[in-house]
N, CA and C of each residue as an Amber inpcrd file, in Angstrom:
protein
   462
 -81.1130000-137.6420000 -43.5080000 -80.2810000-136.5540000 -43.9660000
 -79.9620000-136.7900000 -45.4420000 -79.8630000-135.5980000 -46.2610000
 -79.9120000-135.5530000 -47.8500000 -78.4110000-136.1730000 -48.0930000
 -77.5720000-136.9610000 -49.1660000 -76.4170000-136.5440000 -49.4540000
 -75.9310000-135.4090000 -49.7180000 -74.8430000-135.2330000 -49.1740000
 -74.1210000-134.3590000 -49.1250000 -74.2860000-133.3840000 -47.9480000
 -75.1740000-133.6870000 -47.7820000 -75.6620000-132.3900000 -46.1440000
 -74.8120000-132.5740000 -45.1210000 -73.8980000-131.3900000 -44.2450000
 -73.3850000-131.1830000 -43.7400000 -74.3320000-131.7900000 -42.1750000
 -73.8320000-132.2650000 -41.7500000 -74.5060000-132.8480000 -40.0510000
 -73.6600000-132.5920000 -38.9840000 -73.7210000-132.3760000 -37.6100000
 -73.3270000-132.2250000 -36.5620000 -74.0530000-133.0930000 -35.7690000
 -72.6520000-133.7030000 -34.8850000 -73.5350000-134.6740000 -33.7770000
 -73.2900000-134.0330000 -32.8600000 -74.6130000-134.1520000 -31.7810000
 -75.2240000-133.4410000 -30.5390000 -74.7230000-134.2640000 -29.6830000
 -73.8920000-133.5500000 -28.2680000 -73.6810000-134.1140000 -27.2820000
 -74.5440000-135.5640000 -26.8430000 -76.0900000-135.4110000 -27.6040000
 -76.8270000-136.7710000 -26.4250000 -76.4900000-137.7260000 -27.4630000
 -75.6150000-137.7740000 -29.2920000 -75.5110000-138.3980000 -30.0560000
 -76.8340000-138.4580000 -31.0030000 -77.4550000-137.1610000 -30.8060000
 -78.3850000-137.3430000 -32.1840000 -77.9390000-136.4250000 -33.3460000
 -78.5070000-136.6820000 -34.5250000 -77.5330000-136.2320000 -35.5400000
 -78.9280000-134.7190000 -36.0970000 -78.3250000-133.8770000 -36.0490000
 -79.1460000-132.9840000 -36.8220000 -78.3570000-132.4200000 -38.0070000
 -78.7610000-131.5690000 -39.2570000 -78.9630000-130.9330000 -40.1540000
 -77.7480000-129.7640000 -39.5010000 -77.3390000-129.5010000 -40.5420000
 -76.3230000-128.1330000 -39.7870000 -77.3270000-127.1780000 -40.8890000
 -77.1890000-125.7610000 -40.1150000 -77.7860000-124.7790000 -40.6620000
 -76.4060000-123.3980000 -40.1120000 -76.1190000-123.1450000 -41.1400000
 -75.4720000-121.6290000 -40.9770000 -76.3810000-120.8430000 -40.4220000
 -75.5490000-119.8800000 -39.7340000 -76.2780000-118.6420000 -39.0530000
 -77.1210000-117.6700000 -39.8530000 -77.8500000-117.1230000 -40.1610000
 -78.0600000-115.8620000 -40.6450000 -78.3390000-114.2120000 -40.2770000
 -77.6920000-113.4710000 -40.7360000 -77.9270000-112.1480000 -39.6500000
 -78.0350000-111.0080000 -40.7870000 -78.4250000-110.1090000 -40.0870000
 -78.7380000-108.4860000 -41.2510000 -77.6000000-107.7810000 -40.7840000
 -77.7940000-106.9410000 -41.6830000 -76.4770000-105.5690000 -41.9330000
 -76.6510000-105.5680000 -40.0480000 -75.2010000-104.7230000 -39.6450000
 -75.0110000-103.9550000 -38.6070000 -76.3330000-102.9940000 -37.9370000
 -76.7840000-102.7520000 -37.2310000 -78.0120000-101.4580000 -36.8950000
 -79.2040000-102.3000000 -37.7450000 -79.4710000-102.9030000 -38.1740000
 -80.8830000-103.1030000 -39.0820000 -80.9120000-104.6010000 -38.7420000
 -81.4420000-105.3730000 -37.0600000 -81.1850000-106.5700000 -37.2150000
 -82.8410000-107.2300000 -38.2300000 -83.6400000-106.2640000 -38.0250000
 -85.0740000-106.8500000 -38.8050000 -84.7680000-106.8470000 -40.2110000
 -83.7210000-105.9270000 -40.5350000 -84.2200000-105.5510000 -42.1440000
 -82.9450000-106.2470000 -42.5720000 -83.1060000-107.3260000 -43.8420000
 -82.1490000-107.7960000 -44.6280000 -80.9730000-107.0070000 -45.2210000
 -81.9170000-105.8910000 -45.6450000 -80.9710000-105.0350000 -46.8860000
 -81.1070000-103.5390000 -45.9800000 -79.9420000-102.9580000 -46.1270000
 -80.0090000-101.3950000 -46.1460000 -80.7080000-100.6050000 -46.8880000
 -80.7960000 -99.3470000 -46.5810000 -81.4000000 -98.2680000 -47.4450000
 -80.3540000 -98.2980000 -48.7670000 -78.7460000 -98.3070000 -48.8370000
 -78.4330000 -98.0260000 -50.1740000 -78.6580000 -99.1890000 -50.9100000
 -78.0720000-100.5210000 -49.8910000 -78.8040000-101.9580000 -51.0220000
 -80.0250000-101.8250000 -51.7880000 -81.1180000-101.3520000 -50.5900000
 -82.5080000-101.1290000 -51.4220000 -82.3580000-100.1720000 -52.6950000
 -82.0980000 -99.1330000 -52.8450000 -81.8010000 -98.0870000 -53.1330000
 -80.9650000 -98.8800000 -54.7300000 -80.2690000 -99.2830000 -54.3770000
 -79.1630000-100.1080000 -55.8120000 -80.3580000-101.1600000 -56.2960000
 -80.8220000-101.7980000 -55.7210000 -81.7460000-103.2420000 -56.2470000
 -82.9860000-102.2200000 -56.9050000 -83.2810000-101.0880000 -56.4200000
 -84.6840000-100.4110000 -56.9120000 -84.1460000 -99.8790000 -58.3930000
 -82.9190000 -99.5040000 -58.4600000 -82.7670000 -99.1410000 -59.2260000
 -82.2330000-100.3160000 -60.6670000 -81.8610000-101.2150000 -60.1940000
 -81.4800000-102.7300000 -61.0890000 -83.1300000-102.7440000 -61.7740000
 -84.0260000-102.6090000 -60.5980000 -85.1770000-103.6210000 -61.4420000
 -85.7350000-102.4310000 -62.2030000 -85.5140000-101.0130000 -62.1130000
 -85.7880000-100.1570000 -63.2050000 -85.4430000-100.1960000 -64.4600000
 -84.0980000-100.6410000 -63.9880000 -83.6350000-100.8110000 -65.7520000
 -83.9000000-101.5950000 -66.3150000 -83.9010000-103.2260000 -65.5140000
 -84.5300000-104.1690000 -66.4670000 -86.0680000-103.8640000 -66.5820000
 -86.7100000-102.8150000 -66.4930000 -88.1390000-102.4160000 -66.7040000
 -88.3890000-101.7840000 -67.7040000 -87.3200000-100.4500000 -67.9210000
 -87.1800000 -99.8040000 -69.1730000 -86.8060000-100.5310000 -69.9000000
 -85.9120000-101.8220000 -70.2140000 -85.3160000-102.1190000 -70.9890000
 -86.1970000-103.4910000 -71.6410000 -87.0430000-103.9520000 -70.7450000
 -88.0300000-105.6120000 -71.6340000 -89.3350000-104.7390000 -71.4080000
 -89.4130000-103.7970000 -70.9260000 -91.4520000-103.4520000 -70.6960000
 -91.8720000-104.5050000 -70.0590000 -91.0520000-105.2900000 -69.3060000
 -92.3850000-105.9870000 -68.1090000 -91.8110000-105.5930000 -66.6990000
 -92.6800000-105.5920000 -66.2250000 -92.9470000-105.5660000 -64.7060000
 -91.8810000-106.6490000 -63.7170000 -90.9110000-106.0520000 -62.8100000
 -90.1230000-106.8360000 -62.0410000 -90.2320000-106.9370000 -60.8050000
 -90.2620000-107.6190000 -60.0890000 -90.1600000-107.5520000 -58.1190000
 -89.5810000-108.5680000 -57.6920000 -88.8790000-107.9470000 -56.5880000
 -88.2370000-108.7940000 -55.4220000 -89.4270000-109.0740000 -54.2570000
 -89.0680000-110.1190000 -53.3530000 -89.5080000-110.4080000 -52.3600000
 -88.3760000-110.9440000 -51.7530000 -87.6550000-111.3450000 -50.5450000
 -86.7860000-111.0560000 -49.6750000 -87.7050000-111.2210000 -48.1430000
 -87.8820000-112.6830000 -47.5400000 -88.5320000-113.0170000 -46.6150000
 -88.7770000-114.5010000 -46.7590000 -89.7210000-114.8030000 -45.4400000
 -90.2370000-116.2490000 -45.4490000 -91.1860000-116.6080000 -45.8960000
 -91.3900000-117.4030000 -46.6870000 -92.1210000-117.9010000 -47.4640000
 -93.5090000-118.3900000 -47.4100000 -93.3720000-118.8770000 -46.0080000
 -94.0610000-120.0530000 -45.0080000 -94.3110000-121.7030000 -45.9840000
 -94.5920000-122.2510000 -45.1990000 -95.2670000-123.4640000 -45.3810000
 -94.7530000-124.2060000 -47.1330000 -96.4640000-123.3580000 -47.7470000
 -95.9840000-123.7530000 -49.3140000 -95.4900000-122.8060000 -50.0660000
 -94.5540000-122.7710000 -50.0220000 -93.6540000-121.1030000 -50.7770000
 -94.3130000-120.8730000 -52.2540000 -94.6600000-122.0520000 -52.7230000
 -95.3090000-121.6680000 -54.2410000 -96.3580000-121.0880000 -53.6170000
 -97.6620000-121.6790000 -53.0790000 -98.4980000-120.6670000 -53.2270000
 -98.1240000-119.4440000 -52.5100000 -97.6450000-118.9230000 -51.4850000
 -97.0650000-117.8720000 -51.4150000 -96.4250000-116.7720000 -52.2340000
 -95.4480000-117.5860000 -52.7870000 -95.3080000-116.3740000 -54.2100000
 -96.1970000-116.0140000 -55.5010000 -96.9030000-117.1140000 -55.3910000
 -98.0990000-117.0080000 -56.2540000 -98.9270000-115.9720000 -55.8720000
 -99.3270000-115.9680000 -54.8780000-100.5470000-114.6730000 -54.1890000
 -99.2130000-113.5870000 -53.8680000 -98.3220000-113.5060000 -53.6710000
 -97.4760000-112.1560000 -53.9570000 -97.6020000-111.7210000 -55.1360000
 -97.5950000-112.6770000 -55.9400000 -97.3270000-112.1110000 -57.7610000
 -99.0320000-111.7770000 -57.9960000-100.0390000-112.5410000 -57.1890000
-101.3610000-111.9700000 -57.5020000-101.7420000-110.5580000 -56.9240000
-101.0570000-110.3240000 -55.9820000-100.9820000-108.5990000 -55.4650000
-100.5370000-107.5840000 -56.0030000-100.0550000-108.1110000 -57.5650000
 -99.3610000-106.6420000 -58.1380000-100.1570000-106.5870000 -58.8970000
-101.5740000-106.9350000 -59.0270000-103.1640000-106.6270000 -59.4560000
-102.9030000-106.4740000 -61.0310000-102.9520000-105.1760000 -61.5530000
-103.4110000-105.3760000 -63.0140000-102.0480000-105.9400000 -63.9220000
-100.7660000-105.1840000 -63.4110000 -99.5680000-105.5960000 -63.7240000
 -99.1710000-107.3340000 -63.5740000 -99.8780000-107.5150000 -63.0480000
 -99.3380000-109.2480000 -63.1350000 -99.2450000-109.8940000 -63.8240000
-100.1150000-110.1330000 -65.5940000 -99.8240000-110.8800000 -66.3790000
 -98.5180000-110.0440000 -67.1570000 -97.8040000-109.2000000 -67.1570000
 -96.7440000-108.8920000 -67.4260000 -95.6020000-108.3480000 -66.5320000
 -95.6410000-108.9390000 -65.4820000 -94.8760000-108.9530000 -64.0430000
 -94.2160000-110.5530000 -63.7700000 -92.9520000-110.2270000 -63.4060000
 -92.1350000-111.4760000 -62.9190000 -91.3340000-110.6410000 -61.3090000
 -91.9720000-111.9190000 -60.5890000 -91.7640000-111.9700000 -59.1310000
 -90.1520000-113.0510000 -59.3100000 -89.3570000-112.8130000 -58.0780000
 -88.3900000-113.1280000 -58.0560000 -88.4320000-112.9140000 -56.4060000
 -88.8410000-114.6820000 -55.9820000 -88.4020000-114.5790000 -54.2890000
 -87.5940000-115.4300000 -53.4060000 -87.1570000-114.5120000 -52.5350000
 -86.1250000-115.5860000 -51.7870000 -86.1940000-115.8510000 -50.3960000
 -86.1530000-116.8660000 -50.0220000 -86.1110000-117.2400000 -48.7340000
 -85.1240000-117.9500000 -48.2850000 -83.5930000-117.0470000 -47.6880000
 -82.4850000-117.6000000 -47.5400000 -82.7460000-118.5240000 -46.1130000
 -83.5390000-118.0320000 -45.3170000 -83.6730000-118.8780000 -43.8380000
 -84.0480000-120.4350000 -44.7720000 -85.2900000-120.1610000 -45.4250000
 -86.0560000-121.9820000 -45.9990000 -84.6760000-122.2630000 -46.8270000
 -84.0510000-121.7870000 -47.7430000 -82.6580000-122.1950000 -48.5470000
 -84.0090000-122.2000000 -50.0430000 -85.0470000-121.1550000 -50.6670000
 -85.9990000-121.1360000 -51.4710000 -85.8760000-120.2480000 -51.9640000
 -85.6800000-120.4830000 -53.2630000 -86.1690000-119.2030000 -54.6670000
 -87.3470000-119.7190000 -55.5020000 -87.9090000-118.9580000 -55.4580000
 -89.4950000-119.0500000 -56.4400000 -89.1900000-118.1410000 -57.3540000
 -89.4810000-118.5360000 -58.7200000 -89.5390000-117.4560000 -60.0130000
 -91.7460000-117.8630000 -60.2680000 -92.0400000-116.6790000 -60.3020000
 -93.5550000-116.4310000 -61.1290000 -93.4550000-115.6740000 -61.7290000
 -93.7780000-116.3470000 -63.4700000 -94.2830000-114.9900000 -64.7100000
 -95.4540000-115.0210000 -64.7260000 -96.0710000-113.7380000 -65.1170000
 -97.2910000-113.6040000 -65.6740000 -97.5120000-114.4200000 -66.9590000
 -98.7830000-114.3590000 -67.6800000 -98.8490000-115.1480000 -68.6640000
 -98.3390000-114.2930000 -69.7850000 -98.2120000-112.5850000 -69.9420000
 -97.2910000-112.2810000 -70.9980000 -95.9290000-112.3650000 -70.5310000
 -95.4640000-111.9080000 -69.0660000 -94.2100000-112.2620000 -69.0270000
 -93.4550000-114.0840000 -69.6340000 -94.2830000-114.5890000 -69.3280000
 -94.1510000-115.8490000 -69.3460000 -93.3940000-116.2000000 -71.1600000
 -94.2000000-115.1930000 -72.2090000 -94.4890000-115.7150000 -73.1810000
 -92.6280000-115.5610000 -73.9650000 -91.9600000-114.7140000 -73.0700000
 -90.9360000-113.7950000 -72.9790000 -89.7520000-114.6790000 -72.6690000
 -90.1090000-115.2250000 -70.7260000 -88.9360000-116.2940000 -69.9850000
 -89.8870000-117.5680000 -69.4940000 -88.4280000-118.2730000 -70.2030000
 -89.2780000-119.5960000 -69.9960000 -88.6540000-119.9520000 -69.0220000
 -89.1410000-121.6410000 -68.8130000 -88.8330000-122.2490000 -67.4650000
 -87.1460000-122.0800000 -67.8220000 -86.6230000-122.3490000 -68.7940000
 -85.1490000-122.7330000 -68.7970000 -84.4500000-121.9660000 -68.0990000
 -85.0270000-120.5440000 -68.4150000 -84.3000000-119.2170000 -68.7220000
 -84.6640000-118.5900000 -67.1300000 -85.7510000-119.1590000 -65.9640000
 -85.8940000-118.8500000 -64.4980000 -85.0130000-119.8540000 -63.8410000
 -84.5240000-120.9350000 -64.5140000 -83.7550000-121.8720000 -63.8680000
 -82.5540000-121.5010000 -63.8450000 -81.9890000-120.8340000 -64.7490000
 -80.4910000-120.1190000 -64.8470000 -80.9490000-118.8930000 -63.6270000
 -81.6870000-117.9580000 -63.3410000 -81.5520000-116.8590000 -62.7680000
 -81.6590000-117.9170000 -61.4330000 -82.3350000-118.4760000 -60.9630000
 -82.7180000-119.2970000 -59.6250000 -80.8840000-119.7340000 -59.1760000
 -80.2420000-120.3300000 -60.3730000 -78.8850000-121.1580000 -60.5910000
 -77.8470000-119.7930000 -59.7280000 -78.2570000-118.8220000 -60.1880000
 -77.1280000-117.4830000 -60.2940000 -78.0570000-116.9320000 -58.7600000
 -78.9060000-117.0610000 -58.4620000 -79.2960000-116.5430000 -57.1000000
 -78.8120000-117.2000000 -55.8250000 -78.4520000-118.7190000 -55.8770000
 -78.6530000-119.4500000 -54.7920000 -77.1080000-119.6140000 -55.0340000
 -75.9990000-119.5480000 -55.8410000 -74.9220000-118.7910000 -56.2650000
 -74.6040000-117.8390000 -54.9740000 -74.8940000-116.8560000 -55.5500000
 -74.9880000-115.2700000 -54.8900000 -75.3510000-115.1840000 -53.1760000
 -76.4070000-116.3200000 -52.8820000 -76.9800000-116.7370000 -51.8350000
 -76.0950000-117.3290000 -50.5410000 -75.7530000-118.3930000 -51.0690000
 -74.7180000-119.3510000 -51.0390000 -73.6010000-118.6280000 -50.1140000
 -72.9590000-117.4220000 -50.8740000 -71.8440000-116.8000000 -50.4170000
 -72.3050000-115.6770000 -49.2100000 -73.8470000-116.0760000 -48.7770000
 -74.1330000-114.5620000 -48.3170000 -74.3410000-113.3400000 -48.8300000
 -74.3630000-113.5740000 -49.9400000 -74.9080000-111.6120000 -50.3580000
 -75.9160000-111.6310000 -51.1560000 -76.9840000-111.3180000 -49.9400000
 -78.4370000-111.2710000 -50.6030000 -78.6050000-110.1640000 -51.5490000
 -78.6230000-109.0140000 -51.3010000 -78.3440000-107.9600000 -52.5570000
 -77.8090000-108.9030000 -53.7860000 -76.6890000-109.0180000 -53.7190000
 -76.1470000-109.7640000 -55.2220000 -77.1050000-110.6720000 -55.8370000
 -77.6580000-111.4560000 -54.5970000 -78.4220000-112.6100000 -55.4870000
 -79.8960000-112.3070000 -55.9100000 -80.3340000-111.1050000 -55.5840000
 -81.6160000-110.9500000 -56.1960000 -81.2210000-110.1760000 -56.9770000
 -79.8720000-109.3090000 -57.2100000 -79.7420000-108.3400000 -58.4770000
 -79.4280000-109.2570000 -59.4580000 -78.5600000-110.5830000 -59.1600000
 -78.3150000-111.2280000 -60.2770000 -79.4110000-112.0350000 -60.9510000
 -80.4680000-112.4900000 -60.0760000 -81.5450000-113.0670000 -60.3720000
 -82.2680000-112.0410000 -61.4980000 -82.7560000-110.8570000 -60.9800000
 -83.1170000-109.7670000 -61.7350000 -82.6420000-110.1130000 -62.8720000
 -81.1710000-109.4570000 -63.0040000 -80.7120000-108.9570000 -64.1400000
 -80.5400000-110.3550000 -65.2960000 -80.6750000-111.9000000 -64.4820000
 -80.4380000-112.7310000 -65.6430000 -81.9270000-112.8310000 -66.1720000
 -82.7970000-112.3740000 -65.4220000 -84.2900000-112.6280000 -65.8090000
 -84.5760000-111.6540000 -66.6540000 -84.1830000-110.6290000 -67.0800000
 -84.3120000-109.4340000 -67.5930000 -83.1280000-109.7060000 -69.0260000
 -81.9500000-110.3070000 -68.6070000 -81.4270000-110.8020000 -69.9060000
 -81.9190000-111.7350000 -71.0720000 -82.5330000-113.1100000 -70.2140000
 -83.1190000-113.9580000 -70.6150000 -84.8100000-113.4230000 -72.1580000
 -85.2130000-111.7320000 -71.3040000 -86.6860000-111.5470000 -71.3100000
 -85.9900000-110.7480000 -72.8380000 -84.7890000-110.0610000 -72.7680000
 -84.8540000-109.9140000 -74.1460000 -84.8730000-108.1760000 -74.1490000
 -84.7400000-107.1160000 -74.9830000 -85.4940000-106.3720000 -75.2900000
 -87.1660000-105.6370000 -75.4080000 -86.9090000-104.3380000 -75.3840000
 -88.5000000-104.6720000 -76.0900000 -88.7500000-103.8090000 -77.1850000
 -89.1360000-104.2690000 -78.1990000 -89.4270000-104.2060000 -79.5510000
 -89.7200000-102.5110000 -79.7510000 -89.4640000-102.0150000 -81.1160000
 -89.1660000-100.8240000 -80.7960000 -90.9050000-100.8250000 -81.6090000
 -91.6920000 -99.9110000 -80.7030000 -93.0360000 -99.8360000 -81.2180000
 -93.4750000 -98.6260000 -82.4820000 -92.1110000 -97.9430000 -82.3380000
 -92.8480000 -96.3430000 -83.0140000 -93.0590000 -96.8980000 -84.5970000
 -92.5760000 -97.5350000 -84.7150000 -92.5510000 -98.1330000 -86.5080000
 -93.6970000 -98.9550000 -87.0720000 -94.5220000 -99.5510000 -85.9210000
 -95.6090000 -99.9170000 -86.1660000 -96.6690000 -99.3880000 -86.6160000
């Protein structure tokens, strides 16, 4: 067991890992988020879209196994958009956030600057409110990425 990890001993005296419960909204036990959560987060990653010109996504699920390559081939599914696409995923069951930039997103947020949004997700996580923690993830990844340059003057 890690320091600090919370443990419970089992009636036969073996020691396991404590894990909090996890559950979805009321009526939606499959789906994490509601229609208006979705609905608010679709609209978060619009703005940070209009506002840096790169490409944003959530993922919100299990990861499996090796969560990097997993989010890796998620971030390879948004096909031509991917070298200017940043994936942002979470897997509150594994206790996993993966940040992937493309190689222009990349050129934009660096590792420092996915480690603060990861910091502010598992934050947000932490307390239970998945909505919050991928909007905050978003929106610090989208702070971090900056503007985007005003082109008409070129």
């Amino acid at each position: 067991m890690a320091p600090g990890e919370l443990a419970r001993i089992e009636p036969a005296g073996q020691v396991e890992p404590w894990k909090p419960a996890t559950c979805g909204p009321t009526g939606f036990a499959d789906l994490p988020l509601d229609n208006k959560e979705l609905e608010i987060l679709d609209e978060v990653i619009d703005g940070a879209e209009r506002v840096t010109g790169l490409r944003f996504s959530a993922y919100l699920g299990d990861l499996g196994a090796d969560s990097r390559a997993t989010a890796l081939g998620l971030h390879a599914g948004l096909g031509s958009d991917a070298p200017s696409a940043v994936l942002l995923a979470l897997s509150p069951g594994q206790r996993i956030v993966e940040v992937v930039t493309g190689t222009v997103a990349a050129l934009r947020i660096t590792d420092r600057a996915a480690r603060l949004a990861v910091l502010n997700v598992v934050s947000s996580a932490g307390n239970g409110d998945l909505q919050a923690a991928l909007i905050n993830g978003i929106r610090t990844l989208a702070d971090q990425a900056g503007t985007l340059p005003d082109r008409s003057s070129w």
